[in-house]
Amino acid sequence: VPFKRIGDEIQKVANQRKMNVVKSFVGHGVGTVFHSSPVIMHYPNREPGKMQVGQTFTIEPMLTLGSIKPKIWKDNWTAVTADGSLSAQFEHTLLITDSGVDILTQYE
């Protein structure tokens, strides 16, 4: 499955809820290097690459009811939207397996 399909699906969910996707934040590979490839866009894109068995990566879209322009607080970590609109972000880590995908951060 192409990685770009993730962005298509996230955008579809955002559109259904009349929300926007902040494009400045992306998911990333998880391995021996922090924030490694692949880069996972959370919006429609033309980036190449397909998921492979054994890959581990995150998806962590920031959805907002307003501006897609982020503002980072002085703590260099907290992100809000430039217009202060309501927004939410959550990160999941996924592992591609022979039978599909395991959500390693599954919340029960």
PDB file of N, CA and C in Angstrom:
ATOM      1  N   VAL A   1       0.857  -1.179   0.000  1.00  0.00           N
ATOM      2  CA  VAL A   1       0.000   0.000   0.000  1.00  0.00           C
ATOM      3  C   VAL A   1       0.899   1.237   0.000  1.00  0.00           C
ATOM      4  N   PRO A   2       0.630   2.205  -0.855  1.00  0.00           N
ATOM      5  CA  PRO A   2       1.432   3.439  -0.868  1.00  0.00           C
ATOM      6  C   PRO A   2       1.230   4.253   0.412  1.00  0.00           C
ATOM      7  N   PHE A   3       2.306   4.852   0.907  1.00  0.00           N
ATOM      8  CA  PHE A   3       2.205   5.717   2.091  1.00  0.00           C
ATOM      9  C   PHE A   3       1.253   6.881   1.855  1.00  0.00           C
ATOM     10  N   LYS A   4       1.190   7.375   0.619  1.00  0.00           N
ATOM     11  CA  LYS A   4       0.351   8.539   0.334  1.00  0.00           C
ATOM     12  C   LYS A   4      -1.126   8.255   0.596  1.00  0.00           C
ATOM     13  N   ARG A   5      -1.506   6.994   0.642  1.00  0.00           N
ATOM     14  CA  ARG A   5      -2.907   6.654   0.934  1.00  0.00           C
ATOM     15  C   ARG A   5      -3.294   7.076   2.354  1.00  0.00           C
ATOM     16  N   ILE A   6      -2.330   7.073   3.260  1.00  0.00           N
ATOM     17  CA  ILE A   6      -2.603   7.507   4.637  1.00  0.00           C
ATOM     18  C   ILE A   6      -3.084   8.962   4.634  1.00  0.00           C
ATOM     19  N   GLY A   7      -2.379   9.811   3.888  1.00  0.00           N
ATOM     20  CA  GLY A   7      -2.782  11.212   3.799  1.00  0.00           C
ATOM     21  C   GLY A   7      -4.164  11.381   3.200  1.00  0.00           C
ATOM     22  N   ASP A   8      -4.466  10.583   2.177  1.00  0.00           N
ATOM     23  CA  ASP A   8      -5.795  10.648   1.563  1.00  0.00           C
ATOM     24  C   ASP A   8      -6.883  10.310   2.582  1.00  0.00           C
ATOM     25  N   GLU A   9      -6.645   9.270   3.363  1.00  0.00           N
ATOM     26  CA  GLU A   9      -7.653   8.825   4.341  1.00  0.00           C
ATOM     27  C   GLU A   9      -7.819   9.826   5.485  1.00  0.00           C
ATOM     28  N   ILE A  10      -6.719  10.382   5.970  1.00  0.00           N
ATOM     29  CA  ILE A  10      -6.806  11.378   7.045  1.00  0.00           C
ATOM     30  C   ILE A  10      -7.574  12.607   6.551  1.00  0.00           C
ATOM     31  N   GLN A  11      -7.259  13.060   5.334  1.00  0.00           N
ATOM     32  CA  GLN A  11      -7.957  14.222   4.788  1.00  0.00           C
ATOM     33  C   GLN A  11      -9.444  13.944   4.615  1.00  0.00           C
ATOM     34  N   LYS A  12      -9.779  12.724   4.199  1.00  0.00           N
ATOM     35  CA  LYS A  12     -11.181  12.345   4.034  1.00  0.00           C
ATOM     36  C   LYS A  12     -11.928  12.454   5.367  1.00  0.00           C
ATOM     37  N   VAL A  13     -11.328  11.949   6.431  1.00  0.00           N
ATOM     38  CA  VAL A  13     -11.948  12.021   7.758  1.00  0.00           C
ATOM     39  C   VAL A  13     -12.078  13.483   8.199  1.00  0.00           C
ATOM     40  N   ALA A  14     -11.028  14.273   7.985  1.00  0.00           N
ATOM     41  CA  ALA A  14     -11.070  15.690   8.353  1.00  0.00           C
ATOM     42  C   ALA A  14     -12.190  16.401   7.592  1.00  0.00           C
ATOM     43  N   ASN A  15     -12.294  16.166   6.308  1.00  0.00           N
ATOM     44  CA  ASN A  15     -13.325  16.811   5.497  1.00  0.00           C
ATOM     45  C   ASN A  15     -14.726  16.454   5.978  1.00  0.00           C
ATOM     46  N   GLN A  16     -14.942  15.187   6.332  1.00  0.00           N
ATOM     47  CA  GLN A  16     -16.252  14.742   6.807  1.00  0.00           C
ATOM     48  C   GLN A  16     -16.666  15.480   8.076  1.00  0.00           C
ATOM     49  N   ARG A  17     -15.678  15.903   8.852  1.00  0.00           N
ATOM     50  CA  ARG A  17     -15.950  16.579  10.128  1.00  0.00           C
ATOM     51  C   ARG A  17     -15.737  18.087  10.051  1.00  0.00           C
ATOM     52  N   LYS A  18     -15.580  18.579   8.822  1.00  0.00           N
ATOM     53  CA  LYS A  18     -15.361  20.013   8.572  1.00  0.00           C
ATOM     54  C   LYS A  18     -14.150  20.541   9.341  1.00  0.00           C
ATOM     55  N   MET A  19     -13.078  19.747   9.309  1.00  0.00           N
ATOM     56  CA  MET A  19     -11.827  20.107   9.971  1.00  0.00           C
ATOM     57  C   MET A  19     -10.731  20.278   8.927  1.00  0.00           C
ATOM     58  N   ASN A  20      -9.612  20.845   9.348  1.00  0.00           N
ATOM     59  CA  ASN A  20      -8.450  21.041   8.497  1.00  0.00           C
ATOM     60  C   ASN A  20      -7.275  20.252   9.060  1.00  0.00           C
ATOM     61  N   VAL A  21      -6.323  19.919   8.193  1.00  0.00           N
ATOM     62  CA  VAL A  21      -5.121  19.197   8.591  1.00  0.00           C
ATOM     63  C   VAL A  21      -3.944  20.173   8.575  1.00  0.00           C
ATOM     64  N   VAL A  22      -3.236  20.282   9.702  1.00  0.00           N
ATOM     65  CA  VAL A  22      -2.035  21.118   9.774  1.00  0.00           C
ATOM     66  C   VAL A  22      -0.923  20.369   9.029  1.00  0.00           C
ATOM     67  N   LYS A  23      -0.448  20.949   7.934  1.00  0.00           N
ATOM     68  CA  LYS A  23       0.500  20.255   7.059  1.00  0.00           C
ATOM     69  C   LYS A  23       1.947  20.310   7.540  1.00  0.00           C
ATOM     70  N   SER A  24       2.234  21.115   8.540  1.00  0.00           N
ATOM     71  CA  SER A  24       3.615  21.271   9.014  1.00  0.00           C
ATOM     72  C   SER A  24       4.120  20.070   9.804  1.00  0.00           C
ATOM     73  N   PHE A  25       3.207  19.212  10.263  1.00  0.00           N
ATOM     74  CA  PHE A  25       3.604  18.071  11.073  1.00  0.00           C
ATOM     75  C   PHE A  25       3.395  16.788  10.292  1.00  0.00           C
ATOM     76  N   VAL A  26       4.333  15.864  10.417  1.00  0.00           N
ATOM     77  CA  VAL A  26       4.285  14.607   9.671  1.00  0.00           C
ATOM     78  C   VAL A  26       4.579  13.435  10.597  1.00  0.00           C
ATOM     79  N   GLY A  27       4.196  12.260  10.152  1.00  0.00           N
ATOM     80  CA  GLY A  27       4.603  11.047  10.837  1.00  0.00           C
ATOM     81  C   GLY A  27       5.994  10.675  10.365  1.00  0.00           C
ATOM     82  N   HIS A  28       6.561   9.650  10.979  1.00  0.00           N
ATOM     83  CA  HIS A  28       7.956   9.300  10.678  1.00  0.00           C
ATOM     84  C   HIS A  28       8.230   7.852  11.015  1.00  0.00           C
ATOM     85  N   GLY A  29       9.308   7.358  10.452  1.00  0.00           N
ATOM     86  CA  GLY A  29       9.749   6.016  10.764  1.00  0.00           C
ATOM     87  C   GLY A  29      10.254   5.923  12.193  1.00  0.00           C
ATOM     88  N   VAL A  30      10.203   4.707  12.722  1.00  0.00           N
ATOM     89  CA  VAL A  30      10.701   4.432  14.068  1.00  0.00           C
ATOM     90  C   VAL A  30      11.747   3.331  13.934  1.00  0.00           C
ATOM     91  N   GLY A  31      12.941   3.596  14.434  1.00  0.00           N
ATOM     92  CA  GLY A  31      14.009   2.615  14.349  1.00  0.00           C
ATOM     93  C   GLY A  31      15.161   3.010  15.223  1.00  0.00           C
ATOM     94  N   THR A  32      16.351   2.732  14.769  1.00  0.00           N
ATOM     95  CA  THR A  32      17.535   3.058  15.560  1.00  0.00           C
ATOM     96  C   THR A  32      17.845   4.548  15.534  1.00  0.00           C
ATOM     97  N   VAL A  33      17.244   5.269  14.575  1.00  0.00           N
ATOM     98  CA  VAL A  33      17.407   6.722  14.487  1.00  0.00           C
ATOM     99  C   VAL A  33      16.054   7.358  14.753  1.00  0.00           C
ATOM    100  N   PHE A  34      16.023   8.340  15.672  1.00  0.00           N
ATOM    101  CA  PHE A  34      14.775   9.034  16.002  1.00  0.00           C
ATOM    102  C   PHE A  34      14.313   9.843  14.800  1.00  0.00           C
ATOM    103  N   HIS A  35      13.025   9.784  14.513  1.00  0.00           N
ATOM    104  CA  HIS A  35      12.434  10.502  13.374  1.00  0.00           C
ATOM    105  C   HIS A  35      13.113  10.130  12.053  1.00  0.00           C
ATOM    106  N   SER A  36      13.189   8.839  11.799  1.00  0.00           N
ATOM    107  CA  SER A  36      13.804   8.353  10.558  1.00  0.00           C
ATOM    108  C   SER A  36      12.759   8.264   9.451  1.00  0.00           C
ATOM    109  N   SER A  37      13.196   7.847   8.250  1.00  0.00           N
ATOM    110  CA  SER A  37      12.232   7.659   7.178  1.00  0.00           C
ATOM    111  C   SER A  37      11.470   6.357   7.433  1.00  0.00           C
ATOM    112  N   PRO A  38      10.301   6.263   6.869  1.00  0.00           N
ATOM    113  CA  PRO A  38       9.699   7.154   5.883  1.00  0.00           C
ATOM    114  C   PRO A  38       9.018   8.362   6.530  1.00  0.00           C
ATOM    115  N   VAL A  39       8.856   9.413   5.754  1.00  0.00           N
ATOM    116  CA  VAL A  39       8.073  10.582   6.174  1.00  0.00           C
ATOM    117  C   VAL A  39       6.633  10.315   5.761  1.00  0.00           C
ATOM    118  N   ILE A  40       5.719  10.464   6.713  1.00  0.00           N
ATOM    119  CA  ILE A  40       4.307  10.171   6.459  1.00  0.00           C
ATOM    120  C   ILE A  40       3.522  11.485   6.443  1.00  0.00           C
ATOM    121  N   MET A  41       3.092  11.888   5.263  1.00  0.00           N
ATOM    122  CA  MET A  41       2.272  13.093   5.132  1.00  0.00           C
ATOM    123  C   MET A  41       0.844  12.775   5.550  1.00  0.00           C
ATOM    124  N   HIS A  42       0.200  13.714   6.230  1.00  0.00           N
ATOM    125  CA  HIS A  42      -1.163  13.505   6.721  1.00  0.00           C
ATOM    126  C   HIS A  42      -2.207  14.158   5.832  1.00  0.00           C
ATOM    127  N   TYR A  43      -1.871  14.413   4.606  1.00  0.00           N
ATOM    128  CA  TYR A  43      -2.759  15.076   3.652  1.00  0.00           C
ATOM    129  C   TYR A  43      -2.439  14.524   2.260  1.00  0.00           C
ATOM    130  N   PRO A  44      -3.325  14.722   1.283  1.00  0.00           N
ATOM    131  CA  PRO A  44      -3.053  14.202  -0.062  1.00  0.00           C
ATOM    132  C   PRO A  44      -1.710  14.697  -0.594  1.00  0.00           C
ATOM    133  N   ASN A  45      -0.954  13.780  -1.180  1.00  0.00           N
ATOM    134  CA  ASN A  45       0.385  14.109  -1.664  1.00  0.00           C
ATOM    135  C   ASN A  45       0.786  13.119  -2.745  1.00  0.00           C
ATOM    136  N   ARG A  46       1.916  13.379  -3.362  1.00  0.00           N
ATOM    137  CA  ARG A  46       2.427  12.511  -4.429  1.00  0.00           C
ATOM    138  C   ARG A  46       3.762  11.868  -4.044  1.00  0.00           C
ATOM    139  N   GLU A  47       4.039  11.798  -2.750  1.00  0.00           N
ATOM    140  CA  GLU A  47       5.296  11.219  -2.300  1.00  0.00           C
ATOM    141  C   GLU A  47       5.366   9.735  -2.668  1.00  0.00           C
ATOM    142  N   PRO A  48       6.531   9.280  -3.122  1.00  0.00           N
ATOM    143  CA  PRO A  48       6.665   7.860  -3.476  1.00  0.00           C
ATOM    144  C   PRO A  48       6.831   6.998  -2.226  1.00  0.00           C
ATOM    145  N   GLY A  49       6.771   5.732  -2.423  1.00  0.00           N
ATOM    146  CA  GLY A  49       7.042   4.781  -1.338  1.00  0.00           C
ATOM    147  C   GLY A  49       5.838   3.947  -0.986  1.00  0.00           C
ATOM    148  N   LYS A  50       6.121   2.684  -0.673  1.00  0.00           N
ATOM    149  CA  LYS A  50       5.067   1.747  -0.272  1.00  0.00           C
ATOM    150  C   LYS A  50       5.444   1.106   1.051  1.00  0.00           C
ATOM    151  N   MET A  51       4.420   0.760   1.806  1.00  0.00           N
ATOM    152  CA  MET A  51       4.635   0.088   3.079  1.00  0.00           C
ATOM    153  C   MET A  51       5.228  -1.296   2.825  1.00  0.00           C
ATOM    154  N   GLN A  52       6.169  -1.688   3.697  1.00  0.00           N
ATOM    155  CA  GLN A  52       6.841  -2.979   3.576  1.00  0.00           C
ATOM    156  C   GLN A  52       6.728  -3.721   4.913  1.00  0.00           C
ATOM    157  N   VAL A  53       6.622  -5.028   4.836  1.00  0.00           N
ATOM    158  CA  VAL A  53       6.566  -5.840   6.052  1.00  0.00           C
ATOM    159  C   VAL A  53       7.792  -5.531   6.907  1.00  0.00           C
ATOM    160  N   GLY A  54       7.559  -5.315   8.190  1.00  0.00           N
ATOM    161  CA  GLY A  54       8.628  -5.028   9.138  1.00  0.00           C
ATOM    162  C   GLY A  54       8.825  -3.542   9.413  1.00  0.00           C
ATOM    163  N   GLN A  55       8.232  -2.675   8.599  1.00  0.00           N
ATOM    164  CA  GLN A  55       8.376  -1.235   8.842  1.00  0.00           C
ATOM    165  C   GLN A  55       7.553  -0.808  10.043  1.00  0.00           C
ATOM    166  N   THR A  56       8.125   0.093  10.821  1.00  0.00           N
ATOM    167  CA  THR A  56       7.429   0.698  11.947  1.00  0.00           C
ATOM    168  C   THR A  56       7.470   2.205  11.736  1.00  0.00           C
ATOM    169  N   PHE A  57       6.309   2.842  11.868  1.00  0.00           N
ATOM    170  CA  PHE A  57       6.239   4.285  11.669  1.00  0.00           C
ATOM    171  C   PHE A  57       5.062   4.859  12.444  1.00  0.00           C
ATOM    172  N   THR A  58       5.052   6.181  12.547  1.00  0.00           N
ATOM    173  CA  THR A  58       3.977   6.856  13.254  1.00  0.00           C
ATOM    174  C   THR A  58       3.067   7.587  12.284  1.00  0.00           C
ATOM    175  N   ILE A  59       1.835   7.763  12.710  1.00  0.00           N
ATOM    176  CA  ILE A  59       0.946   8.748  12.114  1.00  0.00           C
ATOM    177  C   ILE A  59       0.528   9.631  13.277  1.00  0.00           C
ATOM    178  N   GLU A  60       0.575  10.936  13.079  1.00  0.00           N
ATOM    179  CA  GLU A  60       0.292  11.861  14.179  1.00  0.00           C
ATOM    180  C   GLU A  60      -0.275  13.182  13.669  1.00  0.00           C
ATOM    181  N   PRO A  61      -1.421  13.100  12.978  1.00  0.00           N
ATOM    182  CA  PRO A  61      -1.984  14.323  12.412  1.00  0.00           C
ATOM    183  C   PRO A  61      -2.480  15.291  13.487  1.00  0.00           C
ATOM    184  N   MET A  62      -2.381  16.575  13.159  1.00  0.00           N
ATOM    185  CA  MET A  62      -2.981  17.635  13.977  1.00  0.00           C
ATOM    186  C   MET A  62      -4.169  18.150  13.180  1.00  0.00           C
ATOM    187  N   LEU A  63      -5.353  17.997  13.728  1.00  0.00           N
ATOM    188  CA  LEU A  63      -6.576  18.463  13.089  1.00  0.00           C
ATOM    189  C   LEU A  63      -7.063  19.715  13.801  1.00  0.00           C
ATOM    190  N   THR A  64      -7.644  20.618  13.029  1.00  0.00           N
ATOM    191  CA  THR A  64      -8.078  21.896  13.596  1.00  0.00           C
ATOM    192  C   THR A  64      -9.406  22.349  12.995  1.00  0.00           C
ATOM    193  N   LEU A  65     -10.110  23.158  13.745  1.00  0.00           N
ATOM    194  CA  LEU A  65     -11.341  23.763  13.243  1.00  0.00           C
ATOM    195  C   LEU A  65     -11.062  25.096  12.557  1.00  0.00           C
ATOM    196  N   GLY A  66      -9.817  25.526  12.554  1.00  0.00           N
ATOM    197  CA  GLY A  66      -9.478  26.823  11.968  1.00  0.00           C
ATOM    198  C   GLY A  66      -8.212  26.771  11.140  1.00  0.00           C
ATOM    199  N   SER A  67      -7.316  27.693  11.425  1.00  0.00           N
ATOM    200  CA  SER A  67      -6.082  27.881  10.660  1.00  0.00           C
ATOM    201  C   SER A  67      -5.206  26.624  10.663  1.00  0.00           C
ATOM    202  N   ILE A  68      -4.559  26.378   9.514  1.00  0.00           N
ATOM    203  CA  ILE A  68      -3.602  25.262   9.444  1.00  0.00           C
ATOM    204  C   ILE A  68      -2.179  25.748   9.720  1.00  0.00           C
ATOM    205  N   LYS A  69      -2.048  27.038  10.036  1.00  0.00           N
ATOM    206  CA  LYS A  69      -0.722  27.585  10.342  1.00  0.00           C
ATOM    207  C   LYS A  69      -0.422  27.357  11.820  1.00  0.00           C
ATOM    208  N   PRO A  70       0.668  26.632  12.123  1.00  0.00           N
ATOM    209  CA  PRO A  70       0.980  26.370  13.527  1.00  0.00           C
ATOM    210  C   PRO A  70       1.776  27.511  14.163  1.00  0.00           C
ATOM    211  N   LYS A  71       1.689  27.560  15.468  1.00  0.00           N
ATOM    212  CA  LYS A  71       2.499  28.479  16.265  1.00  0.00           C
ATOM    213  C   LYS A  71       3.100  27.632  17.380  1.00  0.00           C
ATOM    214  N   ILE A  72       4.411  27.709  17.555  1.00  0.00           N
ATOM    215  CA  ILE A  72       5.104  26.933  18.588  1.00  0.00           C
ATOM    216  C   ILE A  72       5.360  27.843  19.785  1.00  0.00           C
ATOM    217  N   TRP A  73       4.992  27.362  20.961  1.00  0.00           N
ATOM    218  CA  TRP A  73       5.194  28.147  22.179  1.00  0.00           C
ATOM    219  C   TRP A  73       6.682  28.229  22.527  1.00  0.00           C
ATOM    220  N   LYS A  74       7.002  29.069  23.494  1.00  0.00           N
ATOM    221  CA  LYS A  74       8.393  29.286  23.900  1.00  0.00           C
ATOM    222  C   LYS A  74       9.057  28.037  24.471  1.00  0.00           C
ATOM    223  N   ASP A  75       8.261  27.035  24.861  1.00  0.00           N
ATOM    224  CA  ASP A  75       8.858  25.798  25.371  1.00  0.00           C
ATOM    225  C   ASP A  75       9.433  24.938  24.237  1.00  0.00           C
ATOM    226  N   ASN A  76       9.279  25.406  22.993  1.00  0.00           N
ATOM    227  CA  ASN A  76       9.762  24.712  21.792  1.00  0.00           C
ATOM    228  C   ASN A  76       9.158  23.320  21.602  1.00  0.00           C
ATOM    229  N   TRP A  77       7.990  23.088  22.169  1.00  0.00           N
ATOM    230  CA  TRP A  77       7.337  21.799  22.041  1.00  0.00           C
ATOM    231  C   TRP A  77       5.848  21.935  21.762  1.00  0.00           C
ATOM    232  N   THR A  78       5.178  22.776  22.533  1.00  0.00           N
ATOM    233  CA  THR A  78       3.732  22.929  22.418  1.00  0.00           C
ATOM    234  C   THR A  78       3.368  23.624  21.113  1.00  0.00           C
ATOM    235  N   ALA A  79       2.454  23.008  20.371  1.00  0.00           N
ATOM    236  CA  ALA A  79       1.993  23.579  19.104  1.00  0.00           C
ATOM    237  C   ALA A  79       0.506  23.922  19.205  1.00  0.00           C
ATOM    238  N   VAL A  80       0.168  25.108  18.757  1.00  0.00           N
ATOM    239  CA  VAL A  80      -1.215  25.564  18.663  1.00  0.00           C
ATOM    240  C   VAL A  80      -1.394  26.149  17.266  1.00  0.00           C
ATOM    241  N   THR A  81      -2.620  26.465  16.919  1.00  0.00           N
ATOM    242  CA  THR A  81      -2.838  27.108  15.626  1.00  0.00           C
ATOM    243  C   THR A  81      -2.657  28.609  15.781  1.00  0.00           C
ATOM    244  N   ALA A  82      -2.246  29.264  14.692  1.00  0.00           N
ATOM    245  CA  ALA A  82      -1.966  30.701  14.717  1.00  0.00           C
ATOM    246  C   ALA A  82      -3.197  31.508  15.132  1.00  0.00           C
ATOM    247  N   ASP A  83      -4.389  31.007  14.808  1.00  0.00           N
ATOM    248  CA  ASP A  83      -5.604  31.750  15.169  1.00  0.00           C
ATOM    249  C   ASP A  83      -6.189  31.293  16.504  1.00  0.00           C
ATOM    250  N   GLY A  84      -5.531  30.352  17.182  1.00  0.00           N
ATOM    251  CA  GLY A  84      -5.999  29.889  18.486  1.00  0.00           C
ATOM    252  C   GLY A  84      -7.233  29.007  18.423  1.00  0.00           C
ATOM    253  N   SER A  85      -7.573  28.507  17.249  1.00  0.00           N
ATOM    254  CA  SER A  85      -8.768  27.669  17.117  1.00  0.00           C
ATOM    255  C   SER A  85      -8.560  26.313  17.793  1.00  0.00           C
ATOM    256  N   LEU A  86      -9.668  25.643  18.047  1.00  0.00           N
ATOM    257  CA  LEU A  86      -9.595  24.321  18.651  1.00  0.00           C
ATOM    258  C   LEU A  86      -8.851  23.365  17.728  1.00  0.00           C
ATOM    259  N   SER A  87      -7.996  22.544  18.309  1.00  0.00           N
ATOM    260  CA  SER A  87      -7.240  21.566  17.534  1.00  0.00           C
ATOM    261  C   SER A  87      -6.945  20.363  18.417  1.00  0.00           C
ATOM    262  N   ALA A  88      -6.573  19.269  17.761  1.00  0.00           N
ATOM    263  CA  ALA A  88      -6.230  18.049  18.488  1.00  0.00           C
ATOM    264  C   ALA A  88      -5.164  17.296  17.716  1.00  0.00           C
ATOM    265  N   GLN A  89      -4.319  16.592  18.458  1.00  0.00           N
ATOM    266  CA  GLN A  89      -3.254  15.796  17.844  1.00  0.00           C
ATOM    267  C   GLN A  89      -3.077  14.549  18.678  1.00  0.00           C
ATOM    268  N   PHE A  90      -2.862  13.422  18.003  1.00  0.00           N
ATOM    269  CA  PHE A  90      -2.587  12.174  18.690  1.00  0.00           C
ATOM    270  C   PHE A  90      -1.645  11.356  17.823  1.00  0.00           C
ATOM    271  N   GLU A  91      -0.786  10.602  18.452  1.00  0.00           N
ATOM    272  CA  GLU A  91       0.202   9.808  17.724  1.00  0.00           C
ATOM    273  C   GLU A  91      -0.064   8.323  17.921  1.00  0.00           C
ATOM    274  N   HIS A  92      -0.017   7.584  16.810  1.00  0.00           N
ATOM    275  CA  HIS A  92      -0.056   6.131  16.859  1.00  0.00           C
ATOM    276  C   HIS A  92       1.183   5.590  16.171  1.00  0.00           C
ATOM    277  N   THR A  93       1.687   4.487  16.696  1.00  0.00           N
ATOM    278  CA  THR A  93       2.820   3.798  16.084  1.00  0.00           C
ATOM    279  C   THR A  93       2.300   2.506  15.470  1.00  0.00           C
ATOM    280  N   LEU A  94       2.643   2.301  14.205  1.00  0.00           N
ATOM    281  CA  LEU A  94       2.142   1.158  13.444  1.00  0.00           C
ATOM    282  C   LEU A  94       3.294   0.253  13.010  1.00  0.00           C
ATOM    283  N   LEU A  95       3.040  -1.046  12.980  1.00  0.00           N
ATOM    284  CA  LEU A  95       3.988  -2.044  12.483  1.00  0.00           C
ATOM    285  C   LEU A  95       3.323  -2.799  11.343  1.00  0.00           C
ATOM    286  N   ILE A  96       3.957  -2.801  10.185  1.00  0.00           N
ATOM    287  CA  ILE A  96       3.425  -3.533   9.036  1.00  0.00           C
ATOM    288  C   ILE A  96       3.834  -5.001   9.168  1.00  0.00           C
ATOM    289  N   THR A  97       2.844  -5.884   9.091  1.00  0.00           N
ATOM    290  CA  THR A  97       3.080  -7.321   9.256  1.00  0.00           C
ATOM    291  C   THR A  97       2.652  -8.072   7.989  1.00  0.00           C
ATOM    292  N   ASP A  98       2.923  -9.367   7.953  1.00  0.00           N
ATOM    293  CA  ASP A  98       2.498 -10.197   6.825  1.00  0.00           C
ATOM    294  C   ASP A  98       0.983 -10.190   6.656  1.00  0.00           C
ATOM    295  N   SER A  99       0.278 -10.043   7.769  1.00  0.00           N
ATOM    296  CA  SER A  99      -1.197 -10.104   7.708  1.00  0.00           C
ATOM    297  C   SER A  99      -1.857  -8.723   7.716  1.00  0.00           C
ATOM    298  N   GLY A 100      -1.087  -7.649   7.725  1.00  0.00           N
ATOM    299  CA  GLY A 100      -1.692  -6.313   7.730  1.00  0.00           C
ATOM    300  C   GLY A 100      -0.893  -5.334   8.555  1.00  0.00           C
ATOM    301  N   VAL A 101      -1.535  -4.790   9.567  1.00  0.00           N
ATOM    302  CA  VAL A 101      -0.891  -3.781  10.401  1.00  0.00           C
ATOM    303  C   VAL A 101      -1.238  -4.007  11.869  1.00  0.00           C
ATOM    304  N   ASP A 102      -0.255  -3.851  12.736  1.00  0.00           N
ATOM    305  CA  ASP A 102      -0.500  -3.873  14.182  1.00  0.00           C
ATOM    306  C   ASP A 102      -0.365  -2.429  14.676  1.00  0.00           C
ATOM    307  N   ILE A 103      -1.370  -1.981  15.436  1.00  0.00           N
ATOM    308  CA  ILE A 103      -1.309  -0.659  16.060  1.00  0.00           C
ATOM    309  C   ILE A 103      -0.636  -0.868  17.415  1.00  0.00           C
ATOM    310  N   LEU A 104       0.620  -0.455  17.520  1.00  0.00           N
ATOM    311  CA  LEU A 104       1.390  -0.716  18.733  1.00  0.00           C
ATOM    312  C   LEU A 104       0.965   0.167  19.891  1.00  0.00           C
ATOM    313  N   THR A 105       0.278   1.247  19.609  1.00  0.00           N
ATOM    314  CA  THR A 105      -0.176   2.189  20.645  1.00  0.00           C
ATOM    315  C   THR A 105      -1.688   2.101  20.832  1.00  0.00           C
ATOM    316  N   GLN A 106      -2.250   0.937  20.555  1.00  0.00           N
ATOM    317  CA  GLN A 106      -3.704   0.733  20.673  1.00  0.00           C
ATOM    318  C   GLN A 106      -4.169   1.086  22.082  1.00  0.00           C
ATOM    319  N   TYR A 107      -5.204   1.883  22.165  1.00  0.00           N
ATOM    320  CA  TYR A 107      -5.781   2.282  23.448  1.00  0.00           C
ATOM    321  C   TYR A 107      -7.053   1.493  23.674  1.00  0.00           C
ATOM    322  N   GLU A 108      -7.151   0.885  24.841  1.00  0.00           N
ATOM    323  CA  GLU A 108      -8.354   0.095  25.141  1.00  0.00           C
ATOM    324  C   GLU A 108      -9.126   0.713  26.268  1.00  0.00           C
TER     325      GLU A 108
END
